[in-house]
Short mmCIF file of C-alpha atoms in Angstrom, two decimals:
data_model
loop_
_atom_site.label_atom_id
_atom_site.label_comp_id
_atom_site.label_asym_id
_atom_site.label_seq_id
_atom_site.Cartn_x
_atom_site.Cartn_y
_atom_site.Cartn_z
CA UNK A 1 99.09 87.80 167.70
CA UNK A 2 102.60 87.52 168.58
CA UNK A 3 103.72 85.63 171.86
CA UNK A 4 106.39 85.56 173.95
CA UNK A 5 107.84 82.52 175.71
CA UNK A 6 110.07 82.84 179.26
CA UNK A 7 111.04 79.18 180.37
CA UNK A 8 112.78 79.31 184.27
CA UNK A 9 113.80 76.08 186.10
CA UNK A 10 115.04 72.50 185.10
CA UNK A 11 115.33 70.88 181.41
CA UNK A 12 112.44 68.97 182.50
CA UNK A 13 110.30 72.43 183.22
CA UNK A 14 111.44 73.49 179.71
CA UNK A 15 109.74 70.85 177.39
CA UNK A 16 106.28 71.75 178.92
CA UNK A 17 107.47 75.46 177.34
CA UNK A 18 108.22 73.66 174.08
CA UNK A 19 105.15 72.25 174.04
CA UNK A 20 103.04 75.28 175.09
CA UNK A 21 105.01 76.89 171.61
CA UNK A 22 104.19 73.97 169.84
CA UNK A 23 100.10 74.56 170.68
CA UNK A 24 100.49 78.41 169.70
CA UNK A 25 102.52 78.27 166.64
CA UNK A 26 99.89 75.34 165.36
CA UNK A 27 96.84 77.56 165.77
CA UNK A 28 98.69 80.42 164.00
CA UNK A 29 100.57 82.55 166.74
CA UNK A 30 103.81 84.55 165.86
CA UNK A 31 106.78 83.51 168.67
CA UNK A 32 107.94 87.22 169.31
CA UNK A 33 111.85 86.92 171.34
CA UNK A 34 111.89 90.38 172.19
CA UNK A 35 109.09 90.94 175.06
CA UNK A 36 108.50 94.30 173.87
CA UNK A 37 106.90 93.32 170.85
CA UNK A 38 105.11 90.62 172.06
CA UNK A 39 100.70 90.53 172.73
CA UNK A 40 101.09 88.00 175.29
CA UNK A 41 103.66 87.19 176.96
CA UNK A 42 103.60 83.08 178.83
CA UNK A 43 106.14 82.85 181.59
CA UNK A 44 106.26 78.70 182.61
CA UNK A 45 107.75 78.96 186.55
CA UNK A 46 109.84 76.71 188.91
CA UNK A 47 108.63 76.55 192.42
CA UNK A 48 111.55 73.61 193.44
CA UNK A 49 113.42 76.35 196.21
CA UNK A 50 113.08 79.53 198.02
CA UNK A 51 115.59 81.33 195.65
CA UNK A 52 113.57 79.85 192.12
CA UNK A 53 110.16 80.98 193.72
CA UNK A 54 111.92 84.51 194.35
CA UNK A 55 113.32 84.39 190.89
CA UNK A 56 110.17 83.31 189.52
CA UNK A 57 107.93 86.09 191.08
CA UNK A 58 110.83 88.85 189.88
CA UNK A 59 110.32 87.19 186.33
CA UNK A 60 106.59 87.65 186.68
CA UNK A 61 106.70 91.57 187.80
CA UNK A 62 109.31 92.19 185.24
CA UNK A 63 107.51 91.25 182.29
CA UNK A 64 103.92 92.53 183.94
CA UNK A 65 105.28 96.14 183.10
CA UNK A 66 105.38 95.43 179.55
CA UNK A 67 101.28 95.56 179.92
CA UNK A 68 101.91 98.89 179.54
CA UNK A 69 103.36 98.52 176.06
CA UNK A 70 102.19 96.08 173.94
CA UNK A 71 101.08 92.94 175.77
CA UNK A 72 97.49 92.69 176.25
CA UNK A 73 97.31 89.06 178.11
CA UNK A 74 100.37 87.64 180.44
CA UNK A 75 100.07 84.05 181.23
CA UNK A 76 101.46 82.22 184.21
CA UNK A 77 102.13 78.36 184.11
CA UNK A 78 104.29 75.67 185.84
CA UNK A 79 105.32 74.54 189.52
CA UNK A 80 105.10 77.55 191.19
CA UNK A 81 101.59 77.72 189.76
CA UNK A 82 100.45 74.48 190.87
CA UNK A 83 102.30 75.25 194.41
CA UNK A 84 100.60 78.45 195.23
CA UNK A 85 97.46 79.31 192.80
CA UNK A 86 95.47 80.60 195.59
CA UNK A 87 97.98 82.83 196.93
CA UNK A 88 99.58 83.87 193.25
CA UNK A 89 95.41 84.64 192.11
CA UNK A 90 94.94 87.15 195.47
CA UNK A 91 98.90 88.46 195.42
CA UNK A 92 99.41 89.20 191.59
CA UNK A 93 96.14 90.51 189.64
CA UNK A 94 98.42 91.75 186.94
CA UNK A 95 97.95 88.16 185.55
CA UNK A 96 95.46 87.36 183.53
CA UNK A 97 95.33 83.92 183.70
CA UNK A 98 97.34 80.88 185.98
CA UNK A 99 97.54 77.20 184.70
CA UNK A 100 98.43 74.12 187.69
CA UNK A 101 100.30 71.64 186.08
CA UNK A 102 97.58 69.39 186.47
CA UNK A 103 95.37 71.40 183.99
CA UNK A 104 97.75 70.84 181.21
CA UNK A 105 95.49 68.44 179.64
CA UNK A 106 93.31 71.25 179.32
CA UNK A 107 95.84 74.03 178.79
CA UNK A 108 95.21 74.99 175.19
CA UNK A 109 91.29 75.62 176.26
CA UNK A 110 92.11 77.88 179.23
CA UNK A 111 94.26 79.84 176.91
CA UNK A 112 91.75 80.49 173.83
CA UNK A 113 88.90 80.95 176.47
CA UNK A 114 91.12 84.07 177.72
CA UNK A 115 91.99 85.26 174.47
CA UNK A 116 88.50 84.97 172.97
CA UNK A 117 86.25 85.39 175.47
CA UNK A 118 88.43 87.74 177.75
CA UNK A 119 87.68 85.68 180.77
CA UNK A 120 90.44 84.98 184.13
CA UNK A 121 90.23 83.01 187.30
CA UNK A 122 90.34 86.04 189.41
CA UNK A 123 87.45 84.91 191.10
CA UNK A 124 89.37 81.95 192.73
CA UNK A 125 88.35 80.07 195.91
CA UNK A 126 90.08 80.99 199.08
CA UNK A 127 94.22 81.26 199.80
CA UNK A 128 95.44 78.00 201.01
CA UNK A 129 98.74 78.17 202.13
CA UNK A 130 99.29 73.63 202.52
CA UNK A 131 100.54 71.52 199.73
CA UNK A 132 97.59 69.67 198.93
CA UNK A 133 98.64 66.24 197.61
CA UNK A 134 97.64 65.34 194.19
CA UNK A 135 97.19 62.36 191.98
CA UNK A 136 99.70 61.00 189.03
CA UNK A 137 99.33 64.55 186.32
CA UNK A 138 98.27 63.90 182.77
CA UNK A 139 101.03 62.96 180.94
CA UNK A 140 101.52 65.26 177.43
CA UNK A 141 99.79 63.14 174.58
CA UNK A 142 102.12 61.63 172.47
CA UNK A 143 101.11 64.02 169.10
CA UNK A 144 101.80 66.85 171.74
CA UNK A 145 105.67 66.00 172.23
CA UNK A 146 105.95 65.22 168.65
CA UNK A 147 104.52 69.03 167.96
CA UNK A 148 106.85 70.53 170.64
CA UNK A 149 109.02 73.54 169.46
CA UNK A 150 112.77 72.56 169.75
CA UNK A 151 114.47 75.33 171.91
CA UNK A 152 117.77 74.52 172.43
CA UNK A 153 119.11 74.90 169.10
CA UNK A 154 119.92 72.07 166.14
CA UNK A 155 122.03 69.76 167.45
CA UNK A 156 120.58 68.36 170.57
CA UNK A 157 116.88 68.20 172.48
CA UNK A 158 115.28 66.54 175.95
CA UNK A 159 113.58 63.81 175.83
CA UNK A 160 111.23 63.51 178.53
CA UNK A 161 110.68 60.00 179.61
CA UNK A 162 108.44 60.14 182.88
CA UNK A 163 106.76 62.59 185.18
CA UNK A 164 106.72 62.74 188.77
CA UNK A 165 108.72 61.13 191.41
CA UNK A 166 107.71 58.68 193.60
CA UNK A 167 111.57 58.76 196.09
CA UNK A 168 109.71 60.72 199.00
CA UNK A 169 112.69 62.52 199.93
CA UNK A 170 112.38 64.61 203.04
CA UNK A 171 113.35 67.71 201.62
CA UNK A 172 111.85 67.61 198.15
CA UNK A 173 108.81 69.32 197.28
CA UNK A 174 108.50 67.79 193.68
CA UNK A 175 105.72 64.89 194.72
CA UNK A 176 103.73 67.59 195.94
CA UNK A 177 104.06 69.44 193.01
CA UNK A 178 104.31 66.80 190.43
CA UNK A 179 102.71 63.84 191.90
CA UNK A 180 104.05 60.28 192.10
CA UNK A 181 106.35 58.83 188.74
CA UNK A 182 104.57 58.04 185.69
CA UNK A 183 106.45 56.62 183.00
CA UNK A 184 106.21 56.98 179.08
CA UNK A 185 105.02 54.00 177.24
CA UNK A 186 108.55 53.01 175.36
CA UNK A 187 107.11 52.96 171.96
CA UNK A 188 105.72 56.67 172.29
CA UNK A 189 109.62 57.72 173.82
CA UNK A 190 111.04 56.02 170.88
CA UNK A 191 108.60 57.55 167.77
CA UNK A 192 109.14 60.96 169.31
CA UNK A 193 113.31 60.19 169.34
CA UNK A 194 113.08 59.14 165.73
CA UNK A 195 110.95 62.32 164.88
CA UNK A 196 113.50 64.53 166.45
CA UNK A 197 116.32 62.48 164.75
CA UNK A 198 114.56 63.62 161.38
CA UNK A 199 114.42 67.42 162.31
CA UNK A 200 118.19 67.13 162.21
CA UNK A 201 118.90 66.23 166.56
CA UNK A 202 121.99 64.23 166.83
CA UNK A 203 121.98 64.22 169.94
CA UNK A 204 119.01 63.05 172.68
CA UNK A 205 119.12 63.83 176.38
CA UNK A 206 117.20 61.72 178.32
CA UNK A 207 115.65 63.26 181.47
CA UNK A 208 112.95 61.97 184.22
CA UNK A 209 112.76 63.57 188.28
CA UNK A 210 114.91 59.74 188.70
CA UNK A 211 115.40 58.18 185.39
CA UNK A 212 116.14 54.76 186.77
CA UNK A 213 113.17 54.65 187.79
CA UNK A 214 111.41 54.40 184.39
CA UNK A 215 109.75 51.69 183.48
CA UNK A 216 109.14 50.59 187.27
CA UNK A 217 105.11 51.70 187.00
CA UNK A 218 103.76 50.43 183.86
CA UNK A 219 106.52 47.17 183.33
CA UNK A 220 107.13 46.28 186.80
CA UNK A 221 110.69 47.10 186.41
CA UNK A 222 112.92 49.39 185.47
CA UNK A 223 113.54 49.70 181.75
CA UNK A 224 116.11 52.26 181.06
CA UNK A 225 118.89 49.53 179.90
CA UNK A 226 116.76 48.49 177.73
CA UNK A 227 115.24 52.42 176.50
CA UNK A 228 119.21 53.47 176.07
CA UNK A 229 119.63 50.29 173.89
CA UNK A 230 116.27 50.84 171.17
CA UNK A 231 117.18 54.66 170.75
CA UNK A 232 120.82 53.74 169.88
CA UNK A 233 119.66 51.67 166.90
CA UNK A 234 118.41 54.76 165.70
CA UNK A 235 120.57 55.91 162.83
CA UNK A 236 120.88 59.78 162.94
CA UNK A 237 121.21 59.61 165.99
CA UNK A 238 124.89 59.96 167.30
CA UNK A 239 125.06 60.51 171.51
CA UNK A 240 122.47 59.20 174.10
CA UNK A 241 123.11 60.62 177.44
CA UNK A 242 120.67 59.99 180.41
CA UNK A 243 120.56 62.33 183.54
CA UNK A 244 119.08 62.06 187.11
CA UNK A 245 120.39 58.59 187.96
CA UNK A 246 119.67 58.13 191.69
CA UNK A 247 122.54 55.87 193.19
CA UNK A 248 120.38 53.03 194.21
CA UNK A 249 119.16 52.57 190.80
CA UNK A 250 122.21 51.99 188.70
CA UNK A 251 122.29 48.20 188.09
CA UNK A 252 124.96 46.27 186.55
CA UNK A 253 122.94 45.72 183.57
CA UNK A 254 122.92 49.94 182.82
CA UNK A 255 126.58 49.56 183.49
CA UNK A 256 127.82 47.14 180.40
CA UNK A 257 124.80 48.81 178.22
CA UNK A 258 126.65 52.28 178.47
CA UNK A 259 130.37 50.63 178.67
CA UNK A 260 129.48 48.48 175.32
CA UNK A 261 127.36 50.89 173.50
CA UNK A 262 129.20 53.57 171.62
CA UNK A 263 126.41 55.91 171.30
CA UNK A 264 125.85 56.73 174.44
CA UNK A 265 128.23 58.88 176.27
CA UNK A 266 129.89 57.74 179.31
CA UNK A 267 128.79 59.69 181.96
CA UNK A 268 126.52 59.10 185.74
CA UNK A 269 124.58 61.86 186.51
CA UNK A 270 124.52 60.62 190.14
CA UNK A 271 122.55 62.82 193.25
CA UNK A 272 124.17 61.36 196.19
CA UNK A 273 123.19 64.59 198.02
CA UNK A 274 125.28 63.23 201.36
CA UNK A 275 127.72 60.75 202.33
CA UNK A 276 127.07 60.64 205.83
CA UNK A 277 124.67 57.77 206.66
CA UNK A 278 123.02 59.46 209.79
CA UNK A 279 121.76 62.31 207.15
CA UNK A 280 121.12 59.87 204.19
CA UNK A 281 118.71 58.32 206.77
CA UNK A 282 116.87 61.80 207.77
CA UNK A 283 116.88 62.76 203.49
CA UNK A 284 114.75 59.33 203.22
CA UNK A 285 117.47 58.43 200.84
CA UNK A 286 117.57 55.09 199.63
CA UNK A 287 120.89 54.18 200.14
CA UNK A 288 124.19 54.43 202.24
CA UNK A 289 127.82 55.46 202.33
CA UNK A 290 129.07 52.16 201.60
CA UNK A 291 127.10 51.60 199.00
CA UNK A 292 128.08 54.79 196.86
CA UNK A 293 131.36 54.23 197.35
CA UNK A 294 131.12 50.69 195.67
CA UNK A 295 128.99 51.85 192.78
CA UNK A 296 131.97 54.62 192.36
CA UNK A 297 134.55 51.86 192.21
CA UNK A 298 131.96 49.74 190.20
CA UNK A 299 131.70 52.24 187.33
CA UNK A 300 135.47 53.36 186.84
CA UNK A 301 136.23 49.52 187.25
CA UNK A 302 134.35 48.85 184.55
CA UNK A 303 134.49 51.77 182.29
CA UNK A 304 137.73 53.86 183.40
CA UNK A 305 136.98 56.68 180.73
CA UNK A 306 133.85 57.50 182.52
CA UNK A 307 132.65 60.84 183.71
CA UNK A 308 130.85 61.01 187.25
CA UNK A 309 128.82 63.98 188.31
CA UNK A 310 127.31 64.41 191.68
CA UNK A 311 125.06 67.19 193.34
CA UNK A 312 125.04 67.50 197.06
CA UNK A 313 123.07 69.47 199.63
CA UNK A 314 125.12 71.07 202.51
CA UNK A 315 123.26 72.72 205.80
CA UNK A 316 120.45 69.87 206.08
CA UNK A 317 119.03 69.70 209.52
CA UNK A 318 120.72 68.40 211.57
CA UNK A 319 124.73 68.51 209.76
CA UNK A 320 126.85 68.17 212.28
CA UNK A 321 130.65 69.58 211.75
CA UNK A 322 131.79 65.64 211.72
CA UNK A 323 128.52 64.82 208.88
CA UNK A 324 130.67 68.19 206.88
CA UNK A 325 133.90 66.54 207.58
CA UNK A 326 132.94 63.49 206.76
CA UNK A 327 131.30 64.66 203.51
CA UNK A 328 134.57 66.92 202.59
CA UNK A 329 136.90 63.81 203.08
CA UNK A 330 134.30 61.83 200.63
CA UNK A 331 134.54 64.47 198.03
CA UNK A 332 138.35 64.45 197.87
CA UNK A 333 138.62 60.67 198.02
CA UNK A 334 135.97 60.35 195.00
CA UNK A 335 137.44 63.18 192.76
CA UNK A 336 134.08 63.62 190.61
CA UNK A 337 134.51 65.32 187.67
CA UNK A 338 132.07 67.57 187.64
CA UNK A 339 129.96 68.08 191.11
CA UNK A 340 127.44 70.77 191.96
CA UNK A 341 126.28 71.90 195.60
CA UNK A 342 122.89 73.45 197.11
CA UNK A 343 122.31 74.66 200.36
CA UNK A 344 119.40 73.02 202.31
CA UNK A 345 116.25 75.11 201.08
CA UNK A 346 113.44 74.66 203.69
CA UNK A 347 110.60 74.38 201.74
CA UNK A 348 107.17 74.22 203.20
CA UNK A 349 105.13 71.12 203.76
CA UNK A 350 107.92 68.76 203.29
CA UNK A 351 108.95 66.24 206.28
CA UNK A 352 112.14 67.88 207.06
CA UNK A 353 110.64 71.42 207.38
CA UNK A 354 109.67 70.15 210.63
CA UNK A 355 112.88 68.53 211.47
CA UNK A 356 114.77 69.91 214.58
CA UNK A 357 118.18 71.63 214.60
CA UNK A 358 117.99 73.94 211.55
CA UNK A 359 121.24 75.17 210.13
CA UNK A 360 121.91 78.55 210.06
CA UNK A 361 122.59 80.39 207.14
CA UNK A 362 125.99 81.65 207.66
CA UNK A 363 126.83 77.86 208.38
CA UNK A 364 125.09 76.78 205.41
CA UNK A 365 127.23 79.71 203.02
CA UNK A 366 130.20 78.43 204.74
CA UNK A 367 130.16 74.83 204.06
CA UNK A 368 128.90 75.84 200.31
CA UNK A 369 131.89 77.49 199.41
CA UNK A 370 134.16 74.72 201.15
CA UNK A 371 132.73 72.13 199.29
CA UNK A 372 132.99 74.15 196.37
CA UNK A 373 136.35 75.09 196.62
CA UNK A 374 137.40 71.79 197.59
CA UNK A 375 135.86 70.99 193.65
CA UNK A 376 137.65 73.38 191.83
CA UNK A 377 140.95 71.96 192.97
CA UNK A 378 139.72 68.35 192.09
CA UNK A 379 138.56 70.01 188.51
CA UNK A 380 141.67 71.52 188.03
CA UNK A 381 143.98 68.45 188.38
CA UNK A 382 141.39 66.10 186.85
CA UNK A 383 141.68 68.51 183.81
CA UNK A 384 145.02 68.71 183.41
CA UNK A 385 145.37 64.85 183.27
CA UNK A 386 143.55 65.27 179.95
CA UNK A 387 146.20 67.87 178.34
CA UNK A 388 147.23 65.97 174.74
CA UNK A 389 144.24 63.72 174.79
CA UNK A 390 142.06 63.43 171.62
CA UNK A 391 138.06 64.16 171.69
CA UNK A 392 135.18 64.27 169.50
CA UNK A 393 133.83 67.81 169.88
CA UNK A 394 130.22 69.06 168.27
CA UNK A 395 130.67 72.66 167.41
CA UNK A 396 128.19 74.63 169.03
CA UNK A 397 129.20 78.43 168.44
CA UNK A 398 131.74 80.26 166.60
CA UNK A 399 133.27 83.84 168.05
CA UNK A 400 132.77 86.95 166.61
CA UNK A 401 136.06 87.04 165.24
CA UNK A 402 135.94 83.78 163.80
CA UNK A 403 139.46 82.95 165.92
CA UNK A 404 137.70 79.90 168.03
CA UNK A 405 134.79 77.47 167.61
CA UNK A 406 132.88 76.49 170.84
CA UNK A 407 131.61 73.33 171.48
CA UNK A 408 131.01 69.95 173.96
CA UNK A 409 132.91 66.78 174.16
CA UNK A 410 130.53 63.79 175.05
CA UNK A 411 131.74 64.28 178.87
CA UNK A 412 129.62 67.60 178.75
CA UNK A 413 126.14 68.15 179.77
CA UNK A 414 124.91 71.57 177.86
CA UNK A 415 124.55 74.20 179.81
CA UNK A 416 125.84 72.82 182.74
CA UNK A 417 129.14 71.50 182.00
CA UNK A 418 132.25 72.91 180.42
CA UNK A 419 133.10 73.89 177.10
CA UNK A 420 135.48 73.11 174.18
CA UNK A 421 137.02 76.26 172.82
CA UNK A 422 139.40 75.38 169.41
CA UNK A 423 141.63 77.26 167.71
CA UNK A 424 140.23 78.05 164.27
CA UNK A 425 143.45 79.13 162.54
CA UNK A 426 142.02 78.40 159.10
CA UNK A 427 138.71 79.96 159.90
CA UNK A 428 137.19 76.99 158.97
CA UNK A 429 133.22 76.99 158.73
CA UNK A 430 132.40 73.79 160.96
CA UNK A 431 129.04 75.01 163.21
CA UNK A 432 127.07 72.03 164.29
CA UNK A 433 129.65 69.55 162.76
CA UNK A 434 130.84 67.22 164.41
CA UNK A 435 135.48 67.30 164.86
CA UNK A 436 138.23 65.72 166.64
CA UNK A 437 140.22 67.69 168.76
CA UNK A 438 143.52 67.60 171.00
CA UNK A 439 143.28 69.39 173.95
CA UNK A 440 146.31 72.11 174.40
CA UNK A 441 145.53 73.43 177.72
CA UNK A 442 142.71 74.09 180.80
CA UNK A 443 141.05 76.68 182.61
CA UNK A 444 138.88 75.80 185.86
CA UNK A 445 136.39 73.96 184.21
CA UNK A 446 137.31 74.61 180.12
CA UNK A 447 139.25 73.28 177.33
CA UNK A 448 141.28 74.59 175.22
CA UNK A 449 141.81 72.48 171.77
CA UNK A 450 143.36 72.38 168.55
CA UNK A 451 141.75 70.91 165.60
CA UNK A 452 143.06 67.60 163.94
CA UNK A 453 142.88 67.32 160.26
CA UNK A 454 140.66 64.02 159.42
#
């Protein structure tokens, strides 16, 4: 039978789709891209915020009318799935059969006892609308990751180093959904690195809900220093980037491993979220405005050539106009380089659901697009500073005309960052190779390079 695969939410989200391709194409399954042609179609969801449930439950309706082609079984997985089952079983009987999160130890089971035996779960116990909370989830066995189906083309993967989150924010569903962090034993992480080195990966993104945090569980303190350090010895492999860095977790010792360690790129994913310590306080965050600001000063002290990244979250109960002010004034002191903003999604059974003074929407659209546009200035000058500079680029793409390659210097995150796009006079044949460039001008957030003959 031939099965289709529709992945929504984070990077994180995505290798549980890898691996759910990985247990289909071992027992024989055709992966079918085109949802027309596919027998069963598996849709893995996000359930983080209001607009990924919405987008989620579109997802699920849109491919539920190809049951009237040629899909005989659609399959519904992930967080919005261990969120809601109840409610998704009684609301959406064009599914044949839901999997929590917390069933993915059994999840290749489920699936052949609905394609062999034709049985579902309509028969579910009774809607609960509460998060229930749940104990640590079953962590992928380590043959599991190493069967995974590589998605995101040759050059680079995920690499999954913990599950869960044990930070408690206020306004974070993801211990409800995901249960407290569990980290990978470092021996599995770095056998499934060196497997993915052999498959031809060059590069390895590490990812965890708070990736300092690995190693705190099963060690007794945090280990990613040390992680970044063993995968680097690896040979084929050629950039190490971590993401989800939470502010309060970046020691001095992660520091000089990423300033004296060529392999891995130079670059803090760091979720401050807020500056202002009155809201820090009501996020549960873990930290303050004075300390961010030192770590800031901390990192470019120490390694000036680094990139910083941030993602905050305007509109959070109680934001005052001076906690917006004060957070606009932060963002044009810091000058991140790249910086992403949410607006405060109230998400049910979370602490700050209950929390008095909700922002209104228009306010929250508002301050979105201030911050935002506040950003694209800082981008823009931070960018042209660059002009004439010289980068390693991987090529990633080529355009149809063959005039420019496409690619990612080490200061960009796939998918989320900018791109590289060089002038390919010579029409040069250099996909997933690895060149030096000189940048010749900017956009918003893009390059524009010329290659340099080495």
């Amino acid at each position: 039978m031939k099965v289709g695969f529709v992945s929504l939410g984070c990077s994180k989200n995505l290798i549980d789709t890898e691996i759910a391709i990985g247990h289909f194409k071992n027992n024989n399954y055709e992966i079918e891209n085109n949802p027309e042609k596919a027998e069963i179609i598996v849709i893995n969801t996000c359930g983080f915020i209001e607009t990924a449930k919405e987008e989620a439950i579109s997802t699920i309706l849109e491919m539920a009318e190809y049951k009237d082609k040629k899909c005989q079984y659609l399959i519904v997985m992930g967080c919005l799935v261990q969120r809601y089952y109840e409610e998704l079983i009684k609301c959406l009987p064009e599914v044949d059969l839901f999997i929590k999160i917390e069933e993915y130890d059994k999840l290749w089971q489920k699936i052949e006892m609905l394609i062999k035996e034709g049985k579902t779960e309509k028969n579910a116990t009774k809607a609960s609308k509460k998060i229930s909370e749940i104990k640590a989830l079953p962590m992928p066995t380590s043959k599991e990751f190493y069967e995974r189906v590589i998605t995101t083309g040759e050059n680079f993967a995920y690499l999954k180093i913990g599950e869960g989150c044990s930070n408690r924010c206020t306004y974070c569903a993801i211990p409800y959904i995901r249960g407290p962090f569990v980290s990978r034993k470092m021996e599995d992480i770095i056998e499934e690195a060196k497997r993915l080195s052999e498959k031809g990966i060059r590069e390895i993104i590490i990812i965890a809900q708070d990736t300092t945090k690995y190693g705190v569980d099963i060690y007794g303190e945090s280990k990613l220093a040390e992680l970044l350090q063993k995968l680097s010895e690896i040979p084929e492999i050629r950039w190490i980037r971590f993401l989800y860095s939470y502010p309060e977790g970046i020691t001095d010792k992660l520091i000089q491993v990423v300033k004296n360690n060529e392999k891995i790129c130079k670059y803090f994913d760091i979720p401050i979220q807020h500056i202002s310590d009155k809201i820090l306080k009501k996020m549960n965050r873990r930290t303050n405005k004075k300390h961010i600001e030192q770590l800031i000063d901390k990192i470019r002290k120490e390694i000036p050539e680094a990139t910083l990244r941030t993602s905050l979250i305007v509109g959070f109960p109680g934001e005052e106009q001076e906690d917006f002010d004060e957070l606009c004034e932060f963002v044009e002191k810091a000058k991140f380089d790249k910086l992403g903003a949410f607006m405060y999604s109230k998400e049910e059974g979370t602490p700050a659901e209950r929390l008095p003074n909700q922002i209104h929407k228009n306010t929250k659209k508002s301050r979105y697009n201030k911050i935002m546009k506040i950003q694209q200035q800082i981008s823009k000058r931070n960018l042209k500073e660059i002009i004439n500079k010289q980068y390693e680029v991987i090529v990633e793409e080529i355009t149809f005309d063959g005039k420019y390659l496409i690619g990612r210097t080490k200061q960009d995150v796939p998918e989320i960052d900018g791109l590289v796009y060089i002038k390919n006079e010579n029409k040069k044949k250099l996909l997933n190779k690895f060149v030096k460039i000189k940048v010749i001008d900017v956009n918003d957030y893009d390059l524009i390079g010329e290659l340099i003959e080495n």
